[in-house]
PDB file of C-alpha atoms and ligand atoms in Angstrom:
ATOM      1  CA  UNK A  48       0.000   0.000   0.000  1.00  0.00           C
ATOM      2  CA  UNK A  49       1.123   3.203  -0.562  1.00  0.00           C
ATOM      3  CA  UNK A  50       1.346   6.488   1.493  1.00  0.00           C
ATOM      4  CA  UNK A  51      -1.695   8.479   0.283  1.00  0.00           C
ATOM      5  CA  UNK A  52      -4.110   5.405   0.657  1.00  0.00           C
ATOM      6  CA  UNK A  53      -2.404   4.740   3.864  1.00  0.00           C
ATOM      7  CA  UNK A  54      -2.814   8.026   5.552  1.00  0.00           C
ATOM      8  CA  UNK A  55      -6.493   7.999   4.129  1.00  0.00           C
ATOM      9  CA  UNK A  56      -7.351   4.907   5.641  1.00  0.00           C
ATOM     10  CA  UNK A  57      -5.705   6.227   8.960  1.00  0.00           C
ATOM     11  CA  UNK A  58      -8.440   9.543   8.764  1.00  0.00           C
ATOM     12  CA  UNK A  59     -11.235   7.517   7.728  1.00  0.00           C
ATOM     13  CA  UNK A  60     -11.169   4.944  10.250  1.00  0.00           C
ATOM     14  CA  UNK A  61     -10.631   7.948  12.477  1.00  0.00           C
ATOM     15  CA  UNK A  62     -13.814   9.853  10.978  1.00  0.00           C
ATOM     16  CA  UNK A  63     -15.764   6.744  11.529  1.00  0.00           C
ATOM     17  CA  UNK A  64     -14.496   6.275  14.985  1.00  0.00           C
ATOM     18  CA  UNK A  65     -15.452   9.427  15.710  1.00  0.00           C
ATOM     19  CA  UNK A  66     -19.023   9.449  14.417  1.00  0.00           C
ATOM     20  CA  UNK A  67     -19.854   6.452  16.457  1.00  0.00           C
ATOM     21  CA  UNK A  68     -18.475   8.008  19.705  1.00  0.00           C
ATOM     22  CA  UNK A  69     -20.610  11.234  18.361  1.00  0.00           C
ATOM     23  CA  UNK A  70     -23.671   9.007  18.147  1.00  0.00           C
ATOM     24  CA  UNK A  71     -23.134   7.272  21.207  1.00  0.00           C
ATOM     25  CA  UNK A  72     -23.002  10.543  23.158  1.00  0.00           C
ATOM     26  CA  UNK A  73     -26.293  11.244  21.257  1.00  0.00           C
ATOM     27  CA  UNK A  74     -28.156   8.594  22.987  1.00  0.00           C
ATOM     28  CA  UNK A  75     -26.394   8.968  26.503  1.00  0.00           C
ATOM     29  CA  UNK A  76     -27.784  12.714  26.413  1.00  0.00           C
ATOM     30  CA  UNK A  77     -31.005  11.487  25.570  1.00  0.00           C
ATOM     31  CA  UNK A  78     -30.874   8.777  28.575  1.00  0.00           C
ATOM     32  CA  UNK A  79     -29.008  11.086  31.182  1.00  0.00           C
ATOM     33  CA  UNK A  80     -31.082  14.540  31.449  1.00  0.00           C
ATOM     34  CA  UNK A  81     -28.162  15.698  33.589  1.00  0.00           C
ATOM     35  CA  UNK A  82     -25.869  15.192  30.880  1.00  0.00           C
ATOM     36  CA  UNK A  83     -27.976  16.790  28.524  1.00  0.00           C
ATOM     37  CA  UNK A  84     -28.253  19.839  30.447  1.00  0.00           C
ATOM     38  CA  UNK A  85     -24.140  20.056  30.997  1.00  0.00           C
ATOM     39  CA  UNK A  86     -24.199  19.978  27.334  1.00  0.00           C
ATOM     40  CA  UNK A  87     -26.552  22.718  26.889  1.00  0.00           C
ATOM     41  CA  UNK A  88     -25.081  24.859  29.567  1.00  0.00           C
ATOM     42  CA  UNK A  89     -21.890  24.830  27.579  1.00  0.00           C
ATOM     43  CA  UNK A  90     -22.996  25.482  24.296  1.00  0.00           C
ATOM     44  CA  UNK A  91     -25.477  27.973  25.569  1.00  0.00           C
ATOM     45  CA  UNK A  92     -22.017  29.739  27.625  1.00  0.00           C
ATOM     46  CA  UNK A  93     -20.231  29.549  23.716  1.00  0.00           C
ATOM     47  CA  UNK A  94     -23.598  31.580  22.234  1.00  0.00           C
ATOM     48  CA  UNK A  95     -23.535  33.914  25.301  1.00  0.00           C
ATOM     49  CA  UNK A  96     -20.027  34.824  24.591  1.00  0.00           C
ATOM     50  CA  UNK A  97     -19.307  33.753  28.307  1.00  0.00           C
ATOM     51  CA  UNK A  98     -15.832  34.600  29.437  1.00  0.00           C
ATOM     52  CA  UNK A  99     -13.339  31.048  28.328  1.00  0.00           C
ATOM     53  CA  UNK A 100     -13.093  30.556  32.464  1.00  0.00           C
ATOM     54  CA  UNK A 101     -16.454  30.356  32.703  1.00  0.00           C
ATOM     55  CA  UNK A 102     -17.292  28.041  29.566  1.00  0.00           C
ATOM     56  CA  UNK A 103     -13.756  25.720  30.715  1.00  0.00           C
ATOM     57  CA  UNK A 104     -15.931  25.450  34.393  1.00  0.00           C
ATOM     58  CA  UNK A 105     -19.022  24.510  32.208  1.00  0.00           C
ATOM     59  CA  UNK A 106     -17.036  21.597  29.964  1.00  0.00           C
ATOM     60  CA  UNK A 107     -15.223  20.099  33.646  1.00  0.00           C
ATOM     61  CA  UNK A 108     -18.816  19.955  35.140  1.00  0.00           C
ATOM     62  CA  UNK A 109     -20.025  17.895  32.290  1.00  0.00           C
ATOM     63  CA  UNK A 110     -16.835  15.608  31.621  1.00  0.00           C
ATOM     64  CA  UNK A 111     -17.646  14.823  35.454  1.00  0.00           C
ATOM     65  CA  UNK A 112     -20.722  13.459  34.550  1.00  0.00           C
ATOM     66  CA  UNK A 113     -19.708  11.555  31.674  1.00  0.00           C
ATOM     67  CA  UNK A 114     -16.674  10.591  34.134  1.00  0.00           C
ATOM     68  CA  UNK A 115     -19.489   9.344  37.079  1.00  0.00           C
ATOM     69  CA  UNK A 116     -21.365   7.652  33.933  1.00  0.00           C
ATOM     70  CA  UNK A 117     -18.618   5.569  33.158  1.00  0.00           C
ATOM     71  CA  UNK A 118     -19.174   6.242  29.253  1.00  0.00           C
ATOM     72  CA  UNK A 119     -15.583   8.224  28.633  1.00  0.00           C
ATOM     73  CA  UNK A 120     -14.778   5.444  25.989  1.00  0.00           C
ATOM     74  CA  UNK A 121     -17.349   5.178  24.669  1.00  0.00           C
ATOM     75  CA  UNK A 122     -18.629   9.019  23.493  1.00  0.00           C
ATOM     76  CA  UNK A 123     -14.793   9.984  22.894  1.00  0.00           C
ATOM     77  CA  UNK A 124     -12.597   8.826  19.908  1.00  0.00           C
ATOM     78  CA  UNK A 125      -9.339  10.045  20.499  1.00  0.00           C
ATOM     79  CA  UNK A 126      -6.806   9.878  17.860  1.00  0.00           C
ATOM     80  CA  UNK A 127      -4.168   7.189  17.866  1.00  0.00           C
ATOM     81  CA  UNK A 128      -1.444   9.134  16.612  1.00  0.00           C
ATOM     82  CA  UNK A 129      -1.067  12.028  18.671  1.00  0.00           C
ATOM     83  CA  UNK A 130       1.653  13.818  16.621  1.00  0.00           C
ATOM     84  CA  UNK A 131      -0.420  13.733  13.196  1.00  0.00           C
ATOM     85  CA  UNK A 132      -3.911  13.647  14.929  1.00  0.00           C
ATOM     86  CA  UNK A 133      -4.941  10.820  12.758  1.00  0.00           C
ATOM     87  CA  UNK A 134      -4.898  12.771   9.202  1.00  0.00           C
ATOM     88  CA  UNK A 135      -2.190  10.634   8.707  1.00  0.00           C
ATOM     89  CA  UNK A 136      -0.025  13.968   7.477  1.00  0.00           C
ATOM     90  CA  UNK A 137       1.742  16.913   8.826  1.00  0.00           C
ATOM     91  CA  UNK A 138       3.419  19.565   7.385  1.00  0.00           C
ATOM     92  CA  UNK A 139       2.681  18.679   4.027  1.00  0.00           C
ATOM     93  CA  UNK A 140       4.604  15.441   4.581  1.00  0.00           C
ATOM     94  CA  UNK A 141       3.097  11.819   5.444  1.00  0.00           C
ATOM     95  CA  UNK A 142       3.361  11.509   9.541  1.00  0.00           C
ATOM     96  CA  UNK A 143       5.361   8.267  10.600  1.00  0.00           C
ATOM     97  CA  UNK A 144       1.911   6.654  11.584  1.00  0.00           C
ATOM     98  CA  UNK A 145       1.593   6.336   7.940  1.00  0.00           C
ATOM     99  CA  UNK A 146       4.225   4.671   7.020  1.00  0.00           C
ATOM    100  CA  UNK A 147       3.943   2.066   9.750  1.00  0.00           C
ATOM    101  CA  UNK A 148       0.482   1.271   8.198  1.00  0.00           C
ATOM    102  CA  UNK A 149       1.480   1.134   4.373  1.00  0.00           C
ATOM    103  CA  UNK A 150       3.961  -1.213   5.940  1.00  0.00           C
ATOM    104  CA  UNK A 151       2.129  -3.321   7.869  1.00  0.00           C
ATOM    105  CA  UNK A 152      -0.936  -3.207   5.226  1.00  0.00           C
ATOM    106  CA  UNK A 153       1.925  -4.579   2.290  1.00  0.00           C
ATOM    107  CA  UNK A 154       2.615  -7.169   4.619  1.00  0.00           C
ATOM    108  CA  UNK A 155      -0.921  -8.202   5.507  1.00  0.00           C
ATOM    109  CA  UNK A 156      -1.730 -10.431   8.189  1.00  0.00           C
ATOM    110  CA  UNK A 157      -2.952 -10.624  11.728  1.00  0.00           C
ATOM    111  CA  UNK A 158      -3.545 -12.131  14.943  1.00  0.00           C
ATOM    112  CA  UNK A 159      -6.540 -14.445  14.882  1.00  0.00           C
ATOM    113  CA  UNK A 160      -8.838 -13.162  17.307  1.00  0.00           C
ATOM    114  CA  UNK A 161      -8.185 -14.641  20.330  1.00  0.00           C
ATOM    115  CA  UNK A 162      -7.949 -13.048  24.219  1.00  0.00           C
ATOM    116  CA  UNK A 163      -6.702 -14.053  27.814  1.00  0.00           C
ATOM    117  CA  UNK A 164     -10.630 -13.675  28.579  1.00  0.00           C
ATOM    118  CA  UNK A 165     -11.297 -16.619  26.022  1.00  0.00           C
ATOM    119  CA  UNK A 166      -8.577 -18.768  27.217  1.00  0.00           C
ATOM    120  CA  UNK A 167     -10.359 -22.001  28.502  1.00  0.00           C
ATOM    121  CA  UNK A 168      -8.402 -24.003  30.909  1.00  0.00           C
ATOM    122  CA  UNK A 169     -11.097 -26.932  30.926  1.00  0.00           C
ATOM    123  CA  UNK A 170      -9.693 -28.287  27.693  1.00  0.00           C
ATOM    124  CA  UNK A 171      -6.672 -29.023  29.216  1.00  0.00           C
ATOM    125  CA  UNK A 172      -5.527 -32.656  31.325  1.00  0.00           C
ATOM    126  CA  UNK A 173      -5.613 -32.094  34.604  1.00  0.00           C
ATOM    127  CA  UNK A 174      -1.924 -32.808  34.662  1.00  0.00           C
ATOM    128  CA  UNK A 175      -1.489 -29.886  32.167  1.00  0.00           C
ATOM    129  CA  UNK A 176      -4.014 -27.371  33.572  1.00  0.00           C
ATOM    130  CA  UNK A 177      -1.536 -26.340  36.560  1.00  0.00           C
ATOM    131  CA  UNK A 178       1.325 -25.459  34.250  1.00  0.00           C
ATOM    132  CA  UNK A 179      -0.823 -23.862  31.649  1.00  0.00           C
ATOM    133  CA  UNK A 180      -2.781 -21.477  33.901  1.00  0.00           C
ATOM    134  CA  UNK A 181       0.734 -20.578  34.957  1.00  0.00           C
ATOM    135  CA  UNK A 182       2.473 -20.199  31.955  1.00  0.00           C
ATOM    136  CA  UNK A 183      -0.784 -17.502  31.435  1.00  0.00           C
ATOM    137  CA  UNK A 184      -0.127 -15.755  33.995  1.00  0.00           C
ATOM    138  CA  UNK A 185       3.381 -15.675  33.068  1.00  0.00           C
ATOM    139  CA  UNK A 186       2.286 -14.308  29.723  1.00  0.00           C
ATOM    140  CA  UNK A 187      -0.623 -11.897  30.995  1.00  0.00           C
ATOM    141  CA  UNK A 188       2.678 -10.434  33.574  1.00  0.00           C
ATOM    142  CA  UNK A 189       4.739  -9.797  30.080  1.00  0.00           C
ATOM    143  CA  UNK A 190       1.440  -8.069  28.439  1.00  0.00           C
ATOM    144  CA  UNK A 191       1.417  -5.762  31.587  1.00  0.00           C
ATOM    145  CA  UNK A 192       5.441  -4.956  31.539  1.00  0.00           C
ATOM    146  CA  UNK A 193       5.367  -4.917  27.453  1.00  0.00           C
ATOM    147  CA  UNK A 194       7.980  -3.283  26.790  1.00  0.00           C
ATOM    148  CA  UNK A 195      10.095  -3.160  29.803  1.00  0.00           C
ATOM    149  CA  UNK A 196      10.337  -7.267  29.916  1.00  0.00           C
ATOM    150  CA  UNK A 197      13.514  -9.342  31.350  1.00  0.00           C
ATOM    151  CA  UNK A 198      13.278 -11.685  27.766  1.00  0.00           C
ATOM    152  CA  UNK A 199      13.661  -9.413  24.430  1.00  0.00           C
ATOM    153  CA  UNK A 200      12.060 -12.712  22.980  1.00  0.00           C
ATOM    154  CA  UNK A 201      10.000 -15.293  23.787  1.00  0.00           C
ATOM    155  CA  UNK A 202       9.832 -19.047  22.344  1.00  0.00           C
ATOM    156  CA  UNK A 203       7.062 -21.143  22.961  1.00  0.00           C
ATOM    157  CA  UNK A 204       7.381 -24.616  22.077  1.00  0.00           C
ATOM    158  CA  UNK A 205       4.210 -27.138  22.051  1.00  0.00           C
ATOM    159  CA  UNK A 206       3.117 -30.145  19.706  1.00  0.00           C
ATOM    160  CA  UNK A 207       0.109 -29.171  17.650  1.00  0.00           C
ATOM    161  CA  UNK A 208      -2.974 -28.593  19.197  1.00  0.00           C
ATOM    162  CA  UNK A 209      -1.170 -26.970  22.410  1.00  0.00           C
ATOM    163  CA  UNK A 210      -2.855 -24.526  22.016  1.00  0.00           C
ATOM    164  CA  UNK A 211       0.463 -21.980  21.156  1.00  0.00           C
ATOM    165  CA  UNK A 212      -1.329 -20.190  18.465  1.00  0.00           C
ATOM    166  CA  UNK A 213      -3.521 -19.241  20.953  1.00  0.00           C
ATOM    167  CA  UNK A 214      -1.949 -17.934  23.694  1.00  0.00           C
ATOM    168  CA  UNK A 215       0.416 -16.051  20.979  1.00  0.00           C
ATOM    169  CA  UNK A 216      -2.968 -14.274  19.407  1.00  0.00           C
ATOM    170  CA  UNK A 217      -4.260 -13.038  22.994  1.00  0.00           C
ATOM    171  CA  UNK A 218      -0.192 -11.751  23.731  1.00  0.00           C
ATOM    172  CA  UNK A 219      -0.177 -10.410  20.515  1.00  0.00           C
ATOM    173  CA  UNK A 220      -3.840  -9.168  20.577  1.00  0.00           C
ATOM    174  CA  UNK A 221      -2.907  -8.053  24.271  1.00  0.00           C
ATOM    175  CA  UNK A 222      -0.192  -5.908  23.250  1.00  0.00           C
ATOM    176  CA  UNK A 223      -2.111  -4.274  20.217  1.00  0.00           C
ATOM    177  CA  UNK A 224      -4.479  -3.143  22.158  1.00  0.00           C
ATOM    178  CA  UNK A 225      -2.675  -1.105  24.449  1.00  0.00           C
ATOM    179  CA  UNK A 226      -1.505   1.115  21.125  1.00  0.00           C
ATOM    180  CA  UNK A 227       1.802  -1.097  20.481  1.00  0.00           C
ATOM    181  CA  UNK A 228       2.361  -1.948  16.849  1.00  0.00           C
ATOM    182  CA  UNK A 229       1.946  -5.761  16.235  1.00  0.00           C
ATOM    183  CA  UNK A 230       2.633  -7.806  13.200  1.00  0.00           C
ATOM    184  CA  UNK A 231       1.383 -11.565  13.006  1.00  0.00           C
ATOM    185  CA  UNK A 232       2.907 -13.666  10.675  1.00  0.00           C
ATOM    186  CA  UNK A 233       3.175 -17.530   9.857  1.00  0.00           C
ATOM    187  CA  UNK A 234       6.636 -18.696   9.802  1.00  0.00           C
ATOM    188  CA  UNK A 235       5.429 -19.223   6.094  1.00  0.00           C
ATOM    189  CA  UNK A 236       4.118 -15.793   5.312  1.00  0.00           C
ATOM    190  CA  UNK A 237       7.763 -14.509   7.458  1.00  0.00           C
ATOM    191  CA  UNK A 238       9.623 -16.584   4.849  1.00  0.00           C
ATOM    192  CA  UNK A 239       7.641 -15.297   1.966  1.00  0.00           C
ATOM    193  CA  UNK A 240       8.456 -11.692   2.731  1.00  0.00           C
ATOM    194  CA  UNK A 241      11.999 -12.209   3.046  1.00  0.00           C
ATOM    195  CA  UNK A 242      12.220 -14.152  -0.379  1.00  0.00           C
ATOM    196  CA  UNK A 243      10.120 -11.284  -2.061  1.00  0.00           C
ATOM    197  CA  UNK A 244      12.864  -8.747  -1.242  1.00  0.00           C
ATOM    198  CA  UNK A 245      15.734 -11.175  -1.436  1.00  0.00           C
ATOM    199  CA  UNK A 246      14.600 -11.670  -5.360  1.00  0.00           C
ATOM    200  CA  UNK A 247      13.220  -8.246  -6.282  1.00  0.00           C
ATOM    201  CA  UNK A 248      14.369  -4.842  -7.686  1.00  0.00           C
ATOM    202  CA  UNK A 249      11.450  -2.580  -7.350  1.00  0.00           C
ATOM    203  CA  UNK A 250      11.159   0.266  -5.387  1.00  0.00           C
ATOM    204  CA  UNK A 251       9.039  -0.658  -2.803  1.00  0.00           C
ATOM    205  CA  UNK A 252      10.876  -3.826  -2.280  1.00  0.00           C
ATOM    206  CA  UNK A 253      12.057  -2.662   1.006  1.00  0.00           C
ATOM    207  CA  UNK A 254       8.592  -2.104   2.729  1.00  0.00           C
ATOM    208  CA  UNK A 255       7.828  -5.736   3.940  1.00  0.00           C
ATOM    209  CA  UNK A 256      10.999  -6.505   5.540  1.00  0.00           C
ATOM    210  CA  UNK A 257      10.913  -3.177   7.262  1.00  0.00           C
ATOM    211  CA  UNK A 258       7.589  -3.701   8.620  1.00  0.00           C
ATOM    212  CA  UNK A 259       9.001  -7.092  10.162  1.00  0.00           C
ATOM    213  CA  UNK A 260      11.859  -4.822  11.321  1.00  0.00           C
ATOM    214  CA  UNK A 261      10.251  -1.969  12.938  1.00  0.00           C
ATOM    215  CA  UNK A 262       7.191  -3.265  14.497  1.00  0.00           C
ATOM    216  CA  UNK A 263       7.231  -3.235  18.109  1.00  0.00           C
ATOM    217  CA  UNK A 264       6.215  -6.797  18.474  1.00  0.00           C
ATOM    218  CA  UNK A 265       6.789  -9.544  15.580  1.00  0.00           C
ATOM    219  CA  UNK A 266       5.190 -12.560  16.376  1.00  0.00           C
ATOM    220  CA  UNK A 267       6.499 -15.275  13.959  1.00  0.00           C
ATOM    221  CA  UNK A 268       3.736 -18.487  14.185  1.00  0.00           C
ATOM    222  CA  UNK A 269       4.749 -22.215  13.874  1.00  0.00           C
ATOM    223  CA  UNK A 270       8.784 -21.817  13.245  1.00  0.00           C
ATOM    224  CA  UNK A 271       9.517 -25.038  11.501  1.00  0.00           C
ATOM    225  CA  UNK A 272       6.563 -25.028   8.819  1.00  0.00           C
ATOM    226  CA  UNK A 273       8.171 -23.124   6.373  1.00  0.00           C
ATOM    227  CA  UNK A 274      10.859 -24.402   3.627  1.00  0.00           C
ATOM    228  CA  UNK A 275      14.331 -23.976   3.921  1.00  0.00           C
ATOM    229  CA  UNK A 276      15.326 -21.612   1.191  1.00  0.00           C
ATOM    230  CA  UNK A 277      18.895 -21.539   0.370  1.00  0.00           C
ATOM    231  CA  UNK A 278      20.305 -18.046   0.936  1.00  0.00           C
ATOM    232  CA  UNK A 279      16.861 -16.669   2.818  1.00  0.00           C
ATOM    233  CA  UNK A 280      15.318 -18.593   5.428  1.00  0.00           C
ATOM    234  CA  UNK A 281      18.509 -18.900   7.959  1.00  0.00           C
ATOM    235  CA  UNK A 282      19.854 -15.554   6.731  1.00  0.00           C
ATOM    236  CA  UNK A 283      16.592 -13.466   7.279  1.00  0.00           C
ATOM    237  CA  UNK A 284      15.515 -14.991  10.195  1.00  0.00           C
ATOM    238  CA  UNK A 285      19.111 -14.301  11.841  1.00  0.00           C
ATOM    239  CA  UNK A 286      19.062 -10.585  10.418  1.00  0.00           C
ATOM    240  CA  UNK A 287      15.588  -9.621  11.089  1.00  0.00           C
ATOM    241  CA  UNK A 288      15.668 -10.608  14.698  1.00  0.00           C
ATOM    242  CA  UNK A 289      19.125  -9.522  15.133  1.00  0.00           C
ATOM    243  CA  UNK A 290      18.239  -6.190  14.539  1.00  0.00           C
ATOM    244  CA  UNK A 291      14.824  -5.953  16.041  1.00  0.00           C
ATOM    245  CA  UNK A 292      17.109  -7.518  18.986  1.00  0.00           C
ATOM    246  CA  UNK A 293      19.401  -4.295  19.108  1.00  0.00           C
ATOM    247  CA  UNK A 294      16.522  -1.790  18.625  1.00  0.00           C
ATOM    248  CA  UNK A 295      15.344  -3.249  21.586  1.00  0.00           C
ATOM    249  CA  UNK A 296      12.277  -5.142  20.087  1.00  0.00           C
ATOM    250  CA  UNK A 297      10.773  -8.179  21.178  1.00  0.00           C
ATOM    251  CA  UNK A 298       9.640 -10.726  18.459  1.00  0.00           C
ATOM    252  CA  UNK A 299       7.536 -14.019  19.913  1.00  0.00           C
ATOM    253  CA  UNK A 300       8.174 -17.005  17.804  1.00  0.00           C
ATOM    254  CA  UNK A 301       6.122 -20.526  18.523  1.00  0.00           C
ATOM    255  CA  UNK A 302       7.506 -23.909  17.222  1.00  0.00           C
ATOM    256  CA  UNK A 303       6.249 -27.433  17.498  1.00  0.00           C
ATOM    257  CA  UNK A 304      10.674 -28.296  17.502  1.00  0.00           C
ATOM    258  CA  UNK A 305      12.301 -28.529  20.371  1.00  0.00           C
ATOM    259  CA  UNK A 306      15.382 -26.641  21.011  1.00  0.00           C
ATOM    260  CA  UNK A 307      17.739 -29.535  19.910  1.00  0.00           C
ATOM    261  CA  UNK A 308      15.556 -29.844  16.766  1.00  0.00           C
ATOM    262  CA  UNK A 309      16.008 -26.011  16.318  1.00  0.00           C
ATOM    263  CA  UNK A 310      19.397 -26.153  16.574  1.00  0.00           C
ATOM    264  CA  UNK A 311      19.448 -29.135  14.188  1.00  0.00           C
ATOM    265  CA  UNK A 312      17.451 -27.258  11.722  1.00  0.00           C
ATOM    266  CA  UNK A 313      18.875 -23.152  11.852  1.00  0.00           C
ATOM    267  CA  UNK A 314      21.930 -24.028  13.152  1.00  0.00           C
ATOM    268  CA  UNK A 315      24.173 -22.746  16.413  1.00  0.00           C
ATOM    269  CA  UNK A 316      24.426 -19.308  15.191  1.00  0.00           C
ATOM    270  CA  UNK A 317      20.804 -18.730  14.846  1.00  0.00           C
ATOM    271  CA  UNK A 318      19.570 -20.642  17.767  1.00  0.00           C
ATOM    272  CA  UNK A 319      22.498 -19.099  20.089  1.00  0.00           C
ATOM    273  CA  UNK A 320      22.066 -15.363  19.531  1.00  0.00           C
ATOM    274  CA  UNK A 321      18.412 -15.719  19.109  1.00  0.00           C
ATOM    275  CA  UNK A 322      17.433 -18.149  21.566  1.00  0.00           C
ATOM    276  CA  UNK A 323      19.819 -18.095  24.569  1.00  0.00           C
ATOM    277  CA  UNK A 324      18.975 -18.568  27.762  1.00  0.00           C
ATOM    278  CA  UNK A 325      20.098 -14.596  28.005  1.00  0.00           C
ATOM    279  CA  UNK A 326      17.993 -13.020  25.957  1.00  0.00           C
ATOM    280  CA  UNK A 327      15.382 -15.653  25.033  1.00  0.00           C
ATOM    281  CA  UNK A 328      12.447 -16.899  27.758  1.00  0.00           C
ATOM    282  CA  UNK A 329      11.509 -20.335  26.407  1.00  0.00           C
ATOM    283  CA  UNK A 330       8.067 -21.918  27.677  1.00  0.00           C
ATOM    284  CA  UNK A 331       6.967 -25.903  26.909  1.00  0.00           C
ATOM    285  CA  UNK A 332       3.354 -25.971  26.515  1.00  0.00           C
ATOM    286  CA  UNK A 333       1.549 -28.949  27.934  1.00  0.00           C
ATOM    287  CA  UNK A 334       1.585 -32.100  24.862  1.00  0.00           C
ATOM    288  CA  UNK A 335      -1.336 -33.095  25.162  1.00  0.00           C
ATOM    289  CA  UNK A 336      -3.392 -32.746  21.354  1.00  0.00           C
ATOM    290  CA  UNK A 337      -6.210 -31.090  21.879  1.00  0.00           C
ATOM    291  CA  UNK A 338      -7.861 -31.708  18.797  1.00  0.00           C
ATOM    292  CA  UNK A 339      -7.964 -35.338  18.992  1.00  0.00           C
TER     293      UNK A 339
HETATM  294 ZN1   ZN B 179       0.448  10.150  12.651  1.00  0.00          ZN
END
């Protein structure tokens, strides 16, 4: 995607945020008299060409009510992008917001929709339930420190049907929503990306391996799928993470190999810088397939 259509989908998902929080105000006026009242004493201040102290009063008395209401987020649409305002431009120049999107929109996917508040520990053996509500908990305390973890990545290793997927969606969903940039991408799709620019000349050939790059948190899904393409899929995956590794940002990678098989497969260098005990926290998921 490029720039223009980038920043425009940036302002019109922030028009149509905003329309919805208008409505929804709309209908809380109409249900709370006192609120609709607040609002007419301030507009009725602006028209009266009341003093701005006096019509500043007028706006704290009604945010209080929408405060006591508990409807803040839901009649309010504040931009995401503070510095551009979500117009996805400033100063005649395409804000940084914008790129990030055109970046992440050429590159395509994400998370499947999955949350800690969906995670279901009943599917689990009662052998495995213990050490999968903890490993949760683990994950749910790296949500709430994102950025400022001890691990700059994170492995999780399970057969299929663990259930890794999962728990990767809700950290990665998890960490979206509190305004982090996220990019989801099967070990595949990862693979794909890196070939693309590895064999092409164009201009924008640079785009989809600096999304994986620059996104805060790169979650690469089932490690071990992909092919092994000579001159690509060890090189990329060493490079990539490397540098997300120095910029200080964390990529999540799950695997149905364990870490001999990694090592087997990528090799020492690979599994070594990216994987270590230093700078890697590694969690088994319980074995047990849960779709059989
Ligand atoms: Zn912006």
């Amino acid at each position: 995607m490029n720039l223009r259509n980038a920043a425009n989908l940036i302002e019109s998902e922030y028009l149509a945020r905003k329309a919805e929080a208008d409505a929804n105000y709309r209908a809380a006026m109409e249900e709370h008299r006192e609120l609709y009242e607040a609002e007419k004493a301030v507009r009725c201040a602006m028209l009266d060409g009341k003093s701005e102290q006096e019509i500043t009063a007028l706006e704290k008395a009604k945010q209080n009510i929408i405060d006591k209401l508990g409807i803040a987020d839901v009649v309010t649409a504040l931009p995401r992008c503070a510095v551009c305002g979500d117009t996805g431009r400033i100063g005649g120049k395409f804000c940084d917001c914008a790129r990030r999107r055109a970046a992440k929109e050429s590159v395509g996917d994400s998370a499947p929709p999955f949350s800690f508040a969906d995670s279901d520990m009943s599917v689990f053996d009662a052998s495995d339930r213990e050490l999968m509500e903890i490993t949760y908990k683990n994950m749910k305390i790296f949500c709430d420190k994102f950025p400022q973890t001890k691990n700059i990545n994170l492995l999780l290793i399970g057969n299929v049907g663990t259930g890794k997927t999962c728990l990767a969606s809700a950290i990665a969903n998890e960490i979206e929503s509190r305004d982090y940039s996220v990019l989801f991408l099967s070990a595949f799709r990862f693979n794909d990306i890196c070939l693309k620019y590895h064999t092409s000349f164009d201009a924008s050939r640079s785009d989809g391996l600096n999304a994986l790059i620059e996104t805060d948190l790169l979650v690469i899904d089932d490690l071990g799928t992909e092919s092994l393409l000579k001159n690509v899929t060890l090189e990329y995956l060493y490079t990539v993470i490397s540098e997300r590794m120095n910029a200080g940002r964390h990529t999540l990678i799950t695997t149905n190999l364990n870490e001999k098989a990694l090592e087997a497969r990528y090799g020492e260098r690979v599994t070594s810088r990216l994987f270590s005990n230093r700078v890697c926290l590694t969690l088994g998921l319980a074995g047990k397939d849960l779709r059989k």
